[in-house]
mmCIF file of C-alpha atoms in Angstrom:
data_model
loop_
_atom_site.group_PDB
_atom_site.id
_atom_site.type_symbol
_atom_site.label_atom_id
_atom_site.label_comp_id
_atom_site.label_asym_id
_atom_site.label_seq_id
_atom_site.Cartn_x
_atom_site.Cartn_y
_atom_site.Cartn_z
ATOM 1 C CA MET A 1 26.198 25.321 47.589
ATOM 2 C CA SER A 2 25.228 28.069 45.199
ATOM 3 C CA GLY A 3 22.307 26.113 43.789
ATOM 4 C CA GLU A 4 24.056 25.409 40.472
ATOM 5 C CA PRO A 5 24.581 21.846 39.622
ATOM 6 C CA SER A 6 28.183 20.680 39.443
ATOM 7 C CA ASP A 7 29.887 19.475 36.214
ATOM 8 C CA GLU A 8 29.292 15.899 37.239
ATOM 9 C CA GLU A 9 25.602 16.332 37.828
ATOM 10 C CA MET A 10 25.276 18.192 34.443
ATOM 11 C CA GLN A 11 27.033 15.297 32.656
ATOM 12 C CA ARG A 12 24.754 12.763 34.347
ATOM 13 C CA LEU A 13 21.653 14.788 33.399
ATOM 14 C CA ARG A 14 22.864 14.958 29.743
ATOM 15 C CA GLU A 15 23.401 11.232 29.585
ATOM 16 C CA GLU A 16 19.922 10.526 31.013
ATOM 17 C CA ARG A 17 18.374 12.855 28.491
ATOM 18 C CA MET A 18 20.339 11.304 25.619
ATOM 19 C CA GLU A 19 19.196 7.866 26.706
ATOM 20 C CA GLN A 20 15.556 9.050 26.751
ATOM 21 C CA LEU A 21 15.921 10.485 23.236
ATOM 22 C CA ARG A 22 17.494 7.303 21.931
ATOM 23 C CA GLU A 23 14.627 5.282 23.431
ATOM 24 C CA GLN A 24 12.016 7.504 21.829
ATOM 25 C CA ALA A 25 13.802 7.263 18.469
ATOM 26 C CA GLU A 26 13.864 3.471 18.627
ATOM 27 C CA GLN A 27 10.116 3.407 19.513
ATOM 28 C CA GLN A 28 9.290 5.518 16.581
ATOM 29 C CA GLU A 29 11.321 3.429 14.209
ATOM 30 C CA GLY A 30 9.683 0.289 15.553
ATOM 31 C CA GLU A 31 6.179 1.702 14.922
ATOM 32 C CA GLY A 32 6.887 2.945 11.419
ATOM 33 C CA GLY A 33 8.752 -0.171 10.575
ATOM 34 C CA GLY A 34 5.886 -2.335 11.768
ATOM 35 C CA ARG A 35 3.393 -0.602 9.511
ATOM 36 C CA GLU A 36 5.798 -0.681 6.586
ATOM 37 C CA ALA A 37 6.394 -4.437 7.128
ATOM 38 C CA ALA A 38 2.691 -5.145 7.367
ATOM 39 C CA GLN A 39 2.108 -3.277 4.124
ATOM 40 C CA GLN A 40 4.822 -5.164 2.401
ATOM 41 C CA ARG A 41 3.343 -8.515 3.621
ATOM 42 C CA ALA A 42 -0.125 -7.475 2.401
ATOM 43 C CA GLU A 43 1.299 -6.483 -0.979
ATOM 44 C CA ALA A 44 3.148 -9.825 -1.285
ATOM 45 C CA GLN A 45 0.031 -11.692 -0.397
ATOM 46 C CA LYS A 46 -2.057 -9.744 -2.960
ATOM 47 C CA LYS A 47 0.593 -10.525 -5.639
ATOM 48 C CA ALA A 48 0.563 -14.223 -4.689
ATOM 49 C CA VAL A 49 -3.248 -14.421 -4.956
ATOM 50 C CA LEU A 50 -3.296 -12.648 -8.305
ATOM 51 C CA ARG A 51 -0.507 -14.786 -9.632
ATOM 52 C CA LYS A 52 -2.445 -17.913 -8.642
ATOM 53 C CA HIS A 53 -5.754 -16.866 -10.098
ATOM 54 C CA LEU A 54 -4.866 -14.885 -13.206
ATOM 55 C CA THR A 55 -3.420 -16.154 -16.547
ATOM 56 C CA ASP A 56 -0.407 -14.437 -18.006
ATOM 57 C CA ASP A 57 -2.601 -12.496 -20.526
ATOM 58 C CA ALA A 58 -4.931 -11.369 -17.759
ATOM 59 C CA ARG A 59 -1.987 -10.159 -15.607
ATOM 60 C CA LYS A 60 -0.636 -8.290 -18.747
ATOM 61 C CA ARG A 61 -4.009 -6.585 -19.169
ATOM 62 C CA LEU A 62 -4.057 -5.591 -15.493
ATOM 63 C CA ASN A 63 -0.549 -4.256 -15.601
ATOM 64 C CA THR A 64 -1.419 -2.256 -18.645
ATOM 65 C CA LEU A 65 -4.397 -0.781 -16.791
ATOM 66 C CA LYS A 66 -2.129 -0.084 -13.819
ATOM 67 C CA MET A 67 0.159 2.069 -16.004
ATOM 68 C CA SER A 68 -2.669 4.158 -17.442
ATOM 69 C CA LYS A 69 -5.107 4.281 -14.477
ATOM 70 C CA PRO A 70 -3.406 3.250 -11.195
ATOM 71 C CA GLU A 71 -6.331 3.993 -8.998
ATOM 72 C CA VAL A 72 -8.799 1.887 -10.988
ATOM 73 C CA ALA A 73 -6.248 -0.966 -11.205
ATOM 74 C CA GLU A 74 -5.905 -0.879 -7.337
ATOM 75 C CA GLN A 75 -9.618 -1.091 -6.956
ATOM 76 C CA VAL A 76 -9.789 -4.056 -9.441
ATOM 77 C CA GLU A 77 -6.948 -5.832 -7.695
ATOM 78 C CA SER A 78 -8.591 -5.381 -4.292
ATOM 79 C CA GLN A 79 -11.891 -6.735 -5.608
ATOM 80 C CA LEU A 80 -10.138 -9.691 -7.310
ATOM 81 C CA VAL A 81 -8.332 -10.571 -4.111
ATOM 82 C CA ALA A 82 -11.615 -10.393 -2.104
ATOM 83 C CA ILE A 83 -13.373 -12.566 -4.648
ATOM 84 C CA ALA A 84 -10.511 -15.019 -4.569
ATOM 85 C CA GLN A 85 -10.356 -15.202 -0.749
ATOM 86 C CA SER A 86 -14.098 -15.771 -0.577
ATOM 87 C CA GLY A 87 -13.681 -18.794 -2.822
ATOM 88 C CA ARG A 88 -15.842 -17.530 -5.707
ATOM 89 C CA ILE A 89 -13.144 -18.031 -8.423
ATOM 90 C CA GLN A 90 -13.009 -21.446 -10.004
ATOM 91 C CA GLY A 91 -9.981 -22.018 -12.055
ATOM 92 C CA LYS A 92 -8.026 -19.091 -13.519
ATOM 93 C CA ILE A 93 -9.250 -15.831 -14.937
ATOM 94 C CA ASP A 94 -8.224 -15.501 -18.561
ATOM 95 C CA ASP A 95 -7.982 -12.462 -20.735
ATOM 96 C CA GLU A 96 -11.551 -12.545 -21.826
ATOM 97 C CA LYS A 97 -12.902 -12.790 -18.297
ATOM 98 C CA MET A 98 -10.517 -9.980 -17.245
ATOM 99 C CA ALA A 99 -11.791 -7.692 -19.922
ATOM 100 C CA GLU A 100 -15.387 -8.500 -18.974
ATOM 101 C CA LEU A 101 -14.587 -7.819 -15.328
ATOM 102 C CA LEU A 102 -12.917 -4.514 -16.204
ATOM 103 C CA ARG A 103 -15.972 -3.470 -18.226
ATOM 104 C CA GLU A 104 -18.219 -4.255 -15.184
ATOM 105 C CA LEU A 105 -16.002 -2.555 -12.700
ATOM 106 C CA THR A 106 -14.940 0.628 -14.611
ATOM 107 C CA PRO A 107 -17.490 3.271 -15.253
ATOM 108 C CA ASP A 108 -18.259 4.398 -18.749
ATOM 109 C CA SER A 109 -16.199 7.623 -19.031
ATOM 110 C CA LYS A 110 -16.565 7.969 -22.789
ATOM 111 C CA SER A 111 -19.522 10.290 -22.763
ATOM 112 C CA PHE A 112 -19.023 13.996 -22.305
ATOM 113 C CA ASP A 113 -20.814 17.187 -23.236
ATOM 114 C CA ILE A 114 -19.352 19.941 -25.300
ATOM 115 C CA LYS A 115 -21.378 23.147 -25.297
ATOM 116 C CA ARG A 116 -20.651 25.712 -28.033
ATOM 117 C CA ARG A 117 -21.819 29.209 -27.984
#
């Protein structure tokens, strides 16, 4: 023997390596898919809670906020879900209550200074 593997051994080694690569790819898909599925479930749960505790007008106001300020809307949604899950919401939140909540939760960004020279 010259120390070089035969064609049959090379083929067997290639097949083993291909099988290892397939297993790694499946594991990576499973990990990413699990996180994605968990995020989808959490999003669906959040929507269900909001649908249950908000009136149509309050949901419209929240959607309008989401279009203009998505970060603020996410914070408001998270806080609403937390309040709902803790059982502190009695009945549904209407448009007036939603406006009041938004005033409380969003900082006043109307003031700014202009310095002229």
